[in-house]
PDB file of N, CA and C in Angstrom:
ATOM      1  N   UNK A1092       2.276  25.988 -29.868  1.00  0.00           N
ATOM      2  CA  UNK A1092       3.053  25.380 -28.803  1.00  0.00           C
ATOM      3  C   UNK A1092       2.976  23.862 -28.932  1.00  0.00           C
ATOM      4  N   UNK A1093       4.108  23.391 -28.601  1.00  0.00           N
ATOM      5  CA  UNK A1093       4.019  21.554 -28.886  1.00  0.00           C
ATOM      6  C   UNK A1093       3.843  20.844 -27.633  1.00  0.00           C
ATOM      7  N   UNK A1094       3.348  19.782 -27.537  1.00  0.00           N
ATOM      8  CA  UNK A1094       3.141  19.233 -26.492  1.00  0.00           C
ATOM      9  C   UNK A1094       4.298  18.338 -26.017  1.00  0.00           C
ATOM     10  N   UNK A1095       5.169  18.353 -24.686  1.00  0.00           N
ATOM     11  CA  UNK A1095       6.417  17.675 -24.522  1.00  0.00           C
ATOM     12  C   UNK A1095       6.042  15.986 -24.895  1.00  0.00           C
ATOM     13  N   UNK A1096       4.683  15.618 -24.018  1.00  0.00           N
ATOM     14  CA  UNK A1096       4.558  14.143 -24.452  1.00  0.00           C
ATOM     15  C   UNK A1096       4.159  13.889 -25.698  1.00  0.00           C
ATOM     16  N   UNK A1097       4.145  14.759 -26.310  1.00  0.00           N
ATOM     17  CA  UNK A1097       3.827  14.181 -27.808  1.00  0.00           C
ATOM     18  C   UNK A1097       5.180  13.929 -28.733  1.00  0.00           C
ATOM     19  N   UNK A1098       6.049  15.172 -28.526  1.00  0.00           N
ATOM     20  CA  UNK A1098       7.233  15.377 -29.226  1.00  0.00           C
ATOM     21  C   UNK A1098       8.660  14.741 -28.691  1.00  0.00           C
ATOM     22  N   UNK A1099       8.703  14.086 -27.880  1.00  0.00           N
ATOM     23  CA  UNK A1099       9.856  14.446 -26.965  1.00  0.00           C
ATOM     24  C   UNK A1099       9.724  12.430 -26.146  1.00  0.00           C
ATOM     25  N   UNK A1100      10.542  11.445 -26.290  1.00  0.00           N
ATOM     26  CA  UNK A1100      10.674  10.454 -25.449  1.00  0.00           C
ATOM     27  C   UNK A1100      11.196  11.526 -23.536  1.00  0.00           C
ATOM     28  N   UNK A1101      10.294  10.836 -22.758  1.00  0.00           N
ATOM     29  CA  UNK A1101      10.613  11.505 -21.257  1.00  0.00           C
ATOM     30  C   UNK A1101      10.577  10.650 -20.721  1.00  0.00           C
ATOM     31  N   UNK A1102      12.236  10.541 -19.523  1.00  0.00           N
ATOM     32  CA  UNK A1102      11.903   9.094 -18.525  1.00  0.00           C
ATOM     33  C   UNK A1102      11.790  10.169 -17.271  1.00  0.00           C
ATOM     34  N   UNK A1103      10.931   9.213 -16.407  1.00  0.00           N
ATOM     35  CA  UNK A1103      10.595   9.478 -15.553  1.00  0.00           C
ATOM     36  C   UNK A1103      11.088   8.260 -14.031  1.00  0.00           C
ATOM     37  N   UNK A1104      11.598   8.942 -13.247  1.00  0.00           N
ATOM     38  CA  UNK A1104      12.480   8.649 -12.566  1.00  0.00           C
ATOM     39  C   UNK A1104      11.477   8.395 -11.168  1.00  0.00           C
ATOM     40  N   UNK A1105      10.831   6.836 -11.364  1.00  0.00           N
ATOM     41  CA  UNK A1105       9.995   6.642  -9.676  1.00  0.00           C
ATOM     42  C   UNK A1105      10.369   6.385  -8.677  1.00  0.00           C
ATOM     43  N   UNK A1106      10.748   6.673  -7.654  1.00  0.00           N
ATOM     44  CA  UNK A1106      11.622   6.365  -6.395  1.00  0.00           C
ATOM     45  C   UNK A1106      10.803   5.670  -5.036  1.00  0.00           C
ATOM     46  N   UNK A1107       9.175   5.840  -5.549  1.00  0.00           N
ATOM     47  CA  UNK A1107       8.192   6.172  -4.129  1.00  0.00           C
ATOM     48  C   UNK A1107       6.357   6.032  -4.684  1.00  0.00           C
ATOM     49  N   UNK A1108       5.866   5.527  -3.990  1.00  0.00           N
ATOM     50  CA  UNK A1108       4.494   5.329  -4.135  1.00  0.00           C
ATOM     51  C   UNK A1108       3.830   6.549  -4.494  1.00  0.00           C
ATOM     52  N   UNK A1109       4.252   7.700  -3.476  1.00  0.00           N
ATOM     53  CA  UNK A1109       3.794   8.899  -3.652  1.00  0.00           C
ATOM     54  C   UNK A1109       4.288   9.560  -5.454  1.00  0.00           C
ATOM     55  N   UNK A1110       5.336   9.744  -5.832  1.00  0.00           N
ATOM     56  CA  UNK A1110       6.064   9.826  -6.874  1.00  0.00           C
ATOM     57  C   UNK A1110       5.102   9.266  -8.258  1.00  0.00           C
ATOM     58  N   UNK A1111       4.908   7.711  -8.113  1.00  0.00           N
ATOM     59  CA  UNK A1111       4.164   7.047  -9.047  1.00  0.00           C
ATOM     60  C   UNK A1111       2.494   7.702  -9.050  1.00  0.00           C
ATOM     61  N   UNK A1112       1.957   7.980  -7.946  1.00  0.00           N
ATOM     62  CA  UNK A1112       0.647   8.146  -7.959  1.00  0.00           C
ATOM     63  C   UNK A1112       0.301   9.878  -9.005  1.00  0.00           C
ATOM     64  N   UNK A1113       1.433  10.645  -7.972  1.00  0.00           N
ATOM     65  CA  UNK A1113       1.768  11.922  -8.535  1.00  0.00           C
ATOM     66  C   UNK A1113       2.039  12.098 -10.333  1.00  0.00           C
ATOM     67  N   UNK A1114       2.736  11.057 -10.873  1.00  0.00           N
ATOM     68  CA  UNK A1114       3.142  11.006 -12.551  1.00  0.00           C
ATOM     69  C   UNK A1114       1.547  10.392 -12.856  1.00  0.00           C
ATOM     70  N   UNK A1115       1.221   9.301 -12.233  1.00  0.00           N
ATOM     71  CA  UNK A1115       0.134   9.017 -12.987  1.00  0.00           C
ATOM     72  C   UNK A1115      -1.237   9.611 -13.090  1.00  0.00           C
ATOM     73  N   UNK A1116      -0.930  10.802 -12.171  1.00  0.00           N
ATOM     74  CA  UNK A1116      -2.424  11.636 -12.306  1.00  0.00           C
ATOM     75  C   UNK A1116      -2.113  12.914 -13.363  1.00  0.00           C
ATOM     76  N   UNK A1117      -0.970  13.149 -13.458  1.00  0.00           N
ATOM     77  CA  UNK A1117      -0.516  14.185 -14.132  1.00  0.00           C
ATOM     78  C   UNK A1117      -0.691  13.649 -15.851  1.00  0.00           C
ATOM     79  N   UNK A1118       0.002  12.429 -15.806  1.00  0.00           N
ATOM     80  CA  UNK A1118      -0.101  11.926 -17.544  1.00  0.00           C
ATOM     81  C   UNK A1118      -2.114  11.641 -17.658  1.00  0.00           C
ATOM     82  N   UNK A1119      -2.700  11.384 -16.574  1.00  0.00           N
ATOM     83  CA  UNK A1119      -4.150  11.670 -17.064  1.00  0.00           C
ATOM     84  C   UNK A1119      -4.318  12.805 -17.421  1.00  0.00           C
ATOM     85  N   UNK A1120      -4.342  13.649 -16.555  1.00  0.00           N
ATOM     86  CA  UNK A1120      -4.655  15.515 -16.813  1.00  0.00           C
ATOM     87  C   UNK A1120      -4.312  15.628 -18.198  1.00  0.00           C
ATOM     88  N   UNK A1121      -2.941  15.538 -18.180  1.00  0.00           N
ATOM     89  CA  UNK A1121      -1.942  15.762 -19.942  1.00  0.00           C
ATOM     90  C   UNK A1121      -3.434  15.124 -20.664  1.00  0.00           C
ATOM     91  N   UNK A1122      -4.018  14.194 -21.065  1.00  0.00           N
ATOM     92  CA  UNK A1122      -4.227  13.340 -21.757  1.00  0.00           C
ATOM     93  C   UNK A1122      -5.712  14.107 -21.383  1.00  0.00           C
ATOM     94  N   UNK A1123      -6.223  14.612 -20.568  1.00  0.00           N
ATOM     95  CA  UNK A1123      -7.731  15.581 -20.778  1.00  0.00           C
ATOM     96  C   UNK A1123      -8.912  14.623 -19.971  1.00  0.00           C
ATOM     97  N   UNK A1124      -8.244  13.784 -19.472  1.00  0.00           N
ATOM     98  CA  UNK A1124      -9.271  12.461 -18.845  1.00  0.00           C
ATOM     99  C   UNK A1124      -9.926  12.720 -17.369  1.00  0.00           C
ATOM    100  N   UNK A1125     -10.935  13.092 -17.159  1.00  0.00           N
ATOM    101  CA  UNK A1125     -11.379  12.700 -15.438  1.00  0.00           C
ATOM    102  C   UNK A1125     -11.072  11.090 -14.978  1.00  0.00           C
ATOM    103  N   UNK A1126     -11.172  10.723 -14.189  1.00  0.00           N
ATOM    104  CA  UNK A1126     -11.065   9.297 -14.163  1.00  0.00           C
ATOM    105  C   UNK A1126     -11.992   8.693 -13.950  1.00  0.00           C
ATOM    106  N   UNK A1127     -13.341   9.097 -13.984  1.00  0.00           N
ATOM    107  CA  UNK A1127     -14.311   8.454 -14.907  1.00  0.00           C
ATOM    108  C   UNK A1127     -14.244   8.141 -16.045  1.00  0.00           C
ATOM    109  N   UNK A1128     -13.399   8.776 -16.635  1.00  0.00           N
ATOM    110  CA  UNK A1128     -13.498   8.880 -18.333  1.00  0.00           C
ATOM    111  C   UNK A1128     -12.218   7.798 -18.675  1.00  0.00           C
ATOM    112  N   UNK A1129     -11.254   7.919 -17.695  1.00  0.00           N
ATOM    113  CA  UNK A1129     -10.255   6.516 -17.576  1.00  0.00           C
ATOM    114  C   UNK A1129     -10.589   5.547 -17.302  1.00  0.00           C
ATOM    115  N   UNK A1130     -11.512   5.476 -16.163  1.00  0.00           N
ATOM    116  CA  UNK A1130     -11.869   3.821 -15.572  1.00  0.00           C
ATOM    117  C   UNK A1130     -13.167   3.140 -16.672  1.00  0.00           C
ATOM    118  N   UNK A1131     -13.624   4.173 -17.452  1.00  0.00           N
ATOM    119  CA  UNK A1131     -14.009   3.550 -18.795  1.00  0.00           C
ATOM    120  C   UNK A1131     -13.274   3.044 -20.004  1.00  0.00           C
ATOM    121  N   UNK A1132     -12.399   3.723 -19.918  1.00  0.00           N
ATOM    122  CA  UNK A1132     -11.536   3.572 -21.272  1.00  0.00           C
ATOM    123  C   UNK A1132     -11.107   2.451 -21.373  1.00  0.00           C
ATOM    124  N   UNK A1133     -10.699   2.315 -19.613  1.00  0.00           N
ATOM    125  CA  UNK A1133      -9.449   0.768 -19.466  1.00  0.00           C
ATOM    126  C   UNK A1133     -10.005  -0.486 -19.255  1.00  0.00           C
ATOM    127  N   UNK A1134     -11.616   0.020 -18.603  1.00  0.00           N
ATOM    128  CA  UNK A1134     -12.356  -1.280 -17.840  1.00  0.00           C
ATOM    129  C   UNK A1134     -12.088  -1.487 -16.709  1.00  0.00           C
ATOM    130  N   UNK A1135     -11.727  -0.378 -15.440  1.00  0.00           N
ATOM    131  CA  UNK A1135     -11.224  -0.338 -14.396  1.00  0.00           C
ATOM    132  C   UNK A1135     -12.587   0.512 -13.827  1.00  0.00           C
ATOM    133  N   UNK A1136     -12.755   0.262 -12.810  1.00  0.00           N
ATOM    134  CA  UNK A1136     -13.938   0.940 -11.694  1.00  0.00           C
ATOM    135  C   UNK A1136     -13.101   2.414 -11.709  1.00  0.00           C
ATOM    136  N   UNK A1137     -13.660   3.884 -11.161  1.00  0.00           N
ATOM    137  CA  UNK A1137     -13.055   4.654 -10.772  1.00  0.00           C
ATOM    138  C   UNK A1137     -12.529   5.126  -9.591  1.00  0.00           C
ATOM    139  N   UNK A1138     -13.173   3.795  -8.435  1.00  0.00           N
ATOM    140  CA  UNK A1138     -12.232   3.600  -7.438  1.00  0.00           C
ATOM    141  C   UNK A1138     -10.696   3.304  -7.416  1.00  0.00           C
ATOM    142  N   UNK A1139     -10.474   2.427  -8.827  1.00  0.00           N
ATOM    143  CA  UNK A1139      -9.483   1.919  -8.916  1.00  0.00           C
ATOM    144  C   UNK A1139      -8.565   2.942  -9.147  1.00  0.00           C
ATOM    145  N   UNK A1140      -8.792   3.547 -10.201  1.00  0.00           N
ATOM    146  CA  UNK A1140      -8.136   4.964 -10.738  1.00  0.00           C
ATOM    147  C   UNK A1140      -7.551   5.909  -9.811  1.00  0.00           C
ATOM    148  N   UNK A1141      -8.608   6.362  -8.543  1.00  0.00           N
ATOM    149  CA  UNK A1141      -8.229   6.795  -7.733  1.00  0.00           C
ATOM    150  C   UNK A1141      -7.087   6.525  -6.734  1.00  0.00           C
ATOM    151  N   UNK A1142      -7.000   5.018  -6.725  1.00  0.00           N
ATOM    152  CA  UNK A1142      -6.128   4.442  -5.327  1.00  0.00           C
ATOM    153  C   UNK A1142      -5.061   4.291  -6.219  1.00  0.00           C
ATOM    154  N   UNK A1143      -4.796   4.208  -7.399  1.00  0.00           N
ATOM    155  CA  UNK A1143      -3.755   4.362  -8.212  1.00  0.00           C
ATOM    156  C   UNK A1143      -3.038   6.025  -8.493  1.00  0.00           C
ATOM    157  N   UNK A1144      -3.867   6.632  -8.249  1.00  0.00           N
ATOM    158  CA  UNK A1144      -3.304   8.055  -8.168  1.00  0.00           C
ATOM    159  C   UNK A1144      -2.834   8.561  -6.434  1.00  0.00           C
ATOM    160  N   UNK A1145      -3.669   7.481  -5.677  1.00  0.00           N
ATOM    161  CA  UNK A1145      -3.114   8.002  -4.586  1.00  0.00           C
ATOM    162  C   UNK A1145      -2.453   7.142  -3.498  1.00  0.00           C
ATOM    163  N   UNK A1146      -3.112   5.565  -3.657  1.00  0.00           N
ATOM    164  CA  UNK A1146      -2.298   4.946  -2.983  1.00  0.00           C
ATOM    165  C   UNK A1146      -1.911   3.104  -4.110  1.00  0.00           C
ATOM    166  N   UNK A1147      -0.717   3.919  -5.039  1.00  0.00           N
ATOM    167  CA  UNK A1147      -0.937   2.480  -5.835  1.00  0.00           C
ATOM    168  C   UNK A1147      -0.132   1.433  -5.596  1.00  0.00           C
ATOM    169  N   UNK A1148       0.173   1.475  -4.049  1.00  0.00           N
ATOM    170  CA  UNK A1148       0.680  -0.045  -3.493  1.00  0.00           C
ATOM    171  C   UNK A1148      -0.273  -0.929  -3.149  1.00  0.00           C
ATOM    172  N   UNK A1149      -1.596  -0.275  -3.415  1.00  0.00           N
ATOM    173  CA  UNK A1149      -2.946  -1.101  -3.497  1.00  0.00           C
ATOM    174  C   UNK A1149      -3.546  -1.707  -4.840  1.00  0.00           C
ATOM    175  N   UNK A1150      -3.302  -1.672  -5.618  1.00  0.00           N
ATOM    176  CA  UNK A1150      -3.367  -1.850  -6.705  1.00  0.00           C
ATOM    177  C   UNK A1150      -2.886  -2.987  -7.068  1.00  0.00           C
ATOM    178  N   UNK A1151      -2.819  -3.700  -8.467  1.00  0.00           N
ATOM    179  CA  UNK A1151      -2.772  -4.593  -9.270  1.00  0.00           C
ATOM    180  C   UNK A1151      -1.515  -4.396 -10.240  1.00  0.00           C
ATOM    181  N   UNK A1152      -0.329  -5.033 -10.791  1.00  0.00           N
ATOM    182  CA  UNK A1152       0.340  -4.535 -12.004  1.00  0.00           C
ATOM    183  C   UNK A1152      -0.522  -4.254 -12.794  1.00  0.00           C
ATOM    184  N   UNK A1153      -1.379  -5.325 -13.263  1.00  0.00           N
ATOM    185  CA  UNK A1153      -2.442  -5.366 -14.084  1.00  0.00           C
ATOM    186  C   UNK A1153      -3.182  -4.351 -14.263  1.00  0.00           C
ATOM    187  N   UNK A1154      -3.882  -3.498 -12.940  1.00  0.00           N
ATOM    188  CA  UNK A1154      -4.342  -2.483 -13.378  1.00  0.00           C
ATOM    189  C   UNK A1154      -3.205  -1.335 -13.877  1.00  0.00           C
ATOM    190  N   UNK A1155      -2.134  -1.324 -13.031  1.00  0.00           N
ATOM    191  CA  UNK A1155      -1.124  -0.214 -13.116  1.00  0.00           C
ATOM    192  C   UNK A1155      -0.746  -0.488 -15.152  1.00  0.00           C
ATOM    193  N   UNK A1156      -0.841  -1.391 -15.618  1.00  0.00           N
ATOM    194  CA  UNK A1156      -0.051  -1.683 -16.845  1.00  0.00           C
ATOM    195  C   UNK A1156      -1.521  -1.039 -17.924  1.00  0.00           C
ATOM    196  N   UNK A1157      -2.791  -1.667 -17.413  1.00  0.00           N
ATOM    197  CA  UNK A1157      -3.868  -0.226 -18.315  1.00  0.00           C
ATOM    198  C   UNK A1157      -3.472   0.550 -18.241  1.00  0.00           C
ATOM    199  N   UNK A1158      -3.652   1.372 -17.147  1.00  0.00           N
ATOM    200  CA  UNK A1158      -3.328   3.041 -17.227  1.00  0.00           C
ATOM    201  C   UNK A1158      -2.323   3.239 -17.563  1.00  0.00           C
ATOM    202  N   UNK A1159      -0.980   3.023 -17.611  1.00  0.00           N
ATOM    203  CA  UNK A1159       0.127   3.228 -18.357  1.00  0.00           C
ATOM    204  C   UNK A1159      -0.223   2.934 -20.054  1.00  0.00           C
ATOM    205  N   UNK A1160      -0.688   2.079 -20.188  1.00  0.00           N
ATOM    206  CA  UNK A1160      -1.216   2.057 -22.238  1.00  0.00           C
ATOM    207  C   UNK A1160      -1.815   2.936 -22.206  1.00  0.00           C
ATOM    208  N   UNK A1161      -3.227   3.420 -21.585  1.00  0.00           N
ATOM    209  CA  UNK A1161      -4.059   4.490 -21.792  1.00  0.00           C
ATOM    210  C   UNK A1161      -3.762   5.817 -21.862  1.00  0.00           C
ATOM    211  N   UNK A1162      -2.061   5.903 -21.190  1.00  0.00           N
ATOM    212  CA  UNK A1162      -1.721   7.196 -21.393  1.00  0.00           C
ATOM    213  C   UNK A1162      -0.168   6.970 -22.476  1.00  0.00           C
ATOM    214  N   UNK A1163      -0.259   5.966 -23.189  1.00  0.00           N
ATOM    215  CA  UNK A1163       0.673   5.826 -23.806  1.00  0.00           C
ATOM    216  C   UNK A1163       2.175   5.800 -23.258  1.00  0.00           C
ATOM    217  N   UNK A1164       2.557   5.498 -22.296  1.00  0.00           N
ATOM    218  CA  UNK A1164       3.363   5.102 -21.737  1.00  0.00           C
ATOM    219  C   UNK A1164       3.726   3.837 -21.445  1.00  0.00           C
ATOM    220  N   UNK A1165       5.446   3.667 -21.548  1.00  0.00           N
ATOM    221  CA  UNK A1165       5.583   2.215 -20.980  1.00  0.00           C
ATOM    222  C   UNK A1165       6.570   2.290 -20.211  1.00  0.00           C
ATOM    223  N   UNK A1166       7.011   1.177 -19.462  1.00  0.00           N
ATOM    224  CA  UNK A1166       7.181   1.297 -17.628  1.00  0.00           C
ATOM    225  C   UNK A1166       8.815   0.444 -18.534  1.00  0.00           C
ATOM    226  N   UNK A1167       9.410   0.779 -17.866  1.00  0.00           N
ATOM    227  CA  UNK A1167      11.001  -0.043 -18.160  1.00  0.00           C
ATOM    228  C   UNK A1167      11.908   0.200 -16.765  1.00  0.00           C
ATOM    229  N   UNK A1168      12.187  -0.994 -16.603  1.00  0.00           N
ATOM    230  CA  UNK A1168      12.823  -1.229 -15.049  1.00  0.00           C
ATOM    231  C   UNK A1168      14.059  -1.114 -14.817  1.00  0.00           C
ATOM    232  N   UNK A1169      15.366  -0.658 -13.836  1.00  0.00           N
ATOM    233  CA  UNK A1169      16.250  -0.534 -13.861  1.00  0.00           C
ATOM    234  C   UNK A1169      16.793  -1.761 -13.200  1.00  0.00           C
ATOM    235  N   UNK A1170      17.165  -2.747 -13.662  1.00  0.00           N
ATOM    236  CA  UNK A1170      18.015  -3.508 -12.772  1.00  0.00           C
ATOM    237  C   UNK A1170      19.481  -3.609 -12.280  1.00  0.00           C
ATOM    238  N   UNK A1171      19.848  -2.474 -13.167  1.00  0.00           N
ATOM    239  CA  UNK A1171      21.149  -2.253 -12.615  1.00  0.00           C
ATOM    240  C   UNK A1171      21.021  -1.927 -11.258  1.00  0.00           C
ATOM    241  N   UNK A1172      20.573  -0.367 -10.876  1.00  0.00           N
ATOM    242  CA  UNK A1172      20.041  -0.078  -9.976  1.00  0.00           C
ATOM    243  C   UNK A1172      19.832  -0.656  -8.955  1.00  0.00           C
ATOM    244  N   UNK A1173      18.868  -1.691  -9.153  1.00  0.00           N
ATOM    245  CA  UNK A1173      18.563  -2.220  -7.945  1.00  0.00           C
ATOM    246  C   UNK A1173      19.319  -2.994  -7.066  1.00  0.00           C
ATOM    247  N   UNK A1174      20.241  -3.794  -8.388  1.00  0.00           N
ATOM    248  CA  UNK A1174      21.799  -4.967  -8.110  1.00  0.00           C
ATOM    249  C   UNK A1174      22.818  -3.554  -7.043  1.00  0.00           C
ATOM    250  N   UNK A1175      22.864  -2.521  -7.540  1.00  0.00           N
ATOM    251  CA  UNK A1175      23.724  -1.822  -6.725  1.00  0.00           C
ATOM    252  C   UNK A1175      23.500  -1.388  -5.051  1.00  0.00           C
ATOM    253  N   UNK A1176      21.579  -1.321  -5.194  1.00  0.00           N
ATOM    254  CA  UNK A1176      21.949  -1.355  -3.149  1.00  0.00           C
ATOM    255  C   UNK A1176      21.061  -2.232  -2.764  1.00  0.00           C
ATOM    256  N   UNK A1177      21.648  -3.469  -3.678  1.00  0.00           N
ATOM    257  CA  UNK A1177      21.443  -4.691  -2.714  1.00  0.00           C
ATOM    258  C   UNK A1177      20.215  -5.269  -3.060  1.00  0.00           C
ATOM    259  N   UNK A1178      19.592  -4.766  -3.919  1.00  0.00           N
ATOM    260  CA  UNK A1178      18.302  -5.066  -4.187  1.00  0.00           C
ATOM    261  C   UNK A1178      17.094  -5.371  -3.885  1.00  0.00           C
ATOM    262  N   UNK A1179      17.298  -3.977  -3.050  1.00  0.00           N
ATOM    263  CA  UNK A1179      16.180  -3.197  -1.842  1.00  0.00           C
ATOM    264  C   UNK A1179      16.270  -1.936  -2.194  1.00  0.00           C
ATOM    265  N   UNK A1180      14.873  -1.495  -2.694  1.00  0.00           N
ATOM    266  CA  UNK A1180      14.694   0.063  -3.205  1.00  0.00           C
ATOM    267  C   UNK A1180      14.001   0.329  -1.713  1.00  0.00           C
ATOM    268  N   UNK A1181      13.692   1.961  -1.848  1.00  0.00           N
ATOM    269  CA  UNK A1181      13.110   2.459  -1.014  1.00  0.00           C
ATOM    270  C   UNK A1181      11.775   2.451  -0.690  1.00  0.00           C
ATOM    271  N   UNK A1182      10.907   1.440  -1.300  1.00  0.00           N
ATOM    272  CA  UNK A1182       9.770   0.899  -0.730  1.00  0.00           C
ATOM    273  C   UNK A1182       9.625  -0.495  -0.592  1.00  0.00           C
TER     274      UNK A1182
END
């Protein structure tokens, strides 16, 4: 069986704090990590890890941009999007 994130480019569509926290605990799991084993990898406390999986409007880009490398992911922004309602998303 192949692994989708290994084989396969996937965008992922964030709309919501909840949304982001939800993808970013899931691409840990994928990746076999407790987040002890993340907040080592990146140099992040595992408090941090946590409030990023659950509340990451607390957070840092900075931290948010580790954990996105650590799970091999990269973040690409829509600005069309945003120009269309006014450029006010839903958080």
């Amino acid at each position: 069986m192949h692994d989708v994130f290994t084989e396969y480019a996937v965008a992922f569509v964030i709309t919501n704090p909840q949304q982001l926290g939800a993808t970013l605990k899931g691409l840990r799991k994928q990746k076999g990590l407790t987040q002890i084993q993340m907040a080592k990898q990146i140099g992040l406390g595992q408090k941090t890890i946590s409030l990023l999986e659950t509340e990451p409007w607390r957070c840092s880009v900075d931290s948010l941009l580790r954990y996105l490398s650590a799970v091999d992911v990269a973040m690409s922004l829509d600005f069309i999007a945003a120009l269309r309602s006014g450029g006010r998303g839903e958080w």
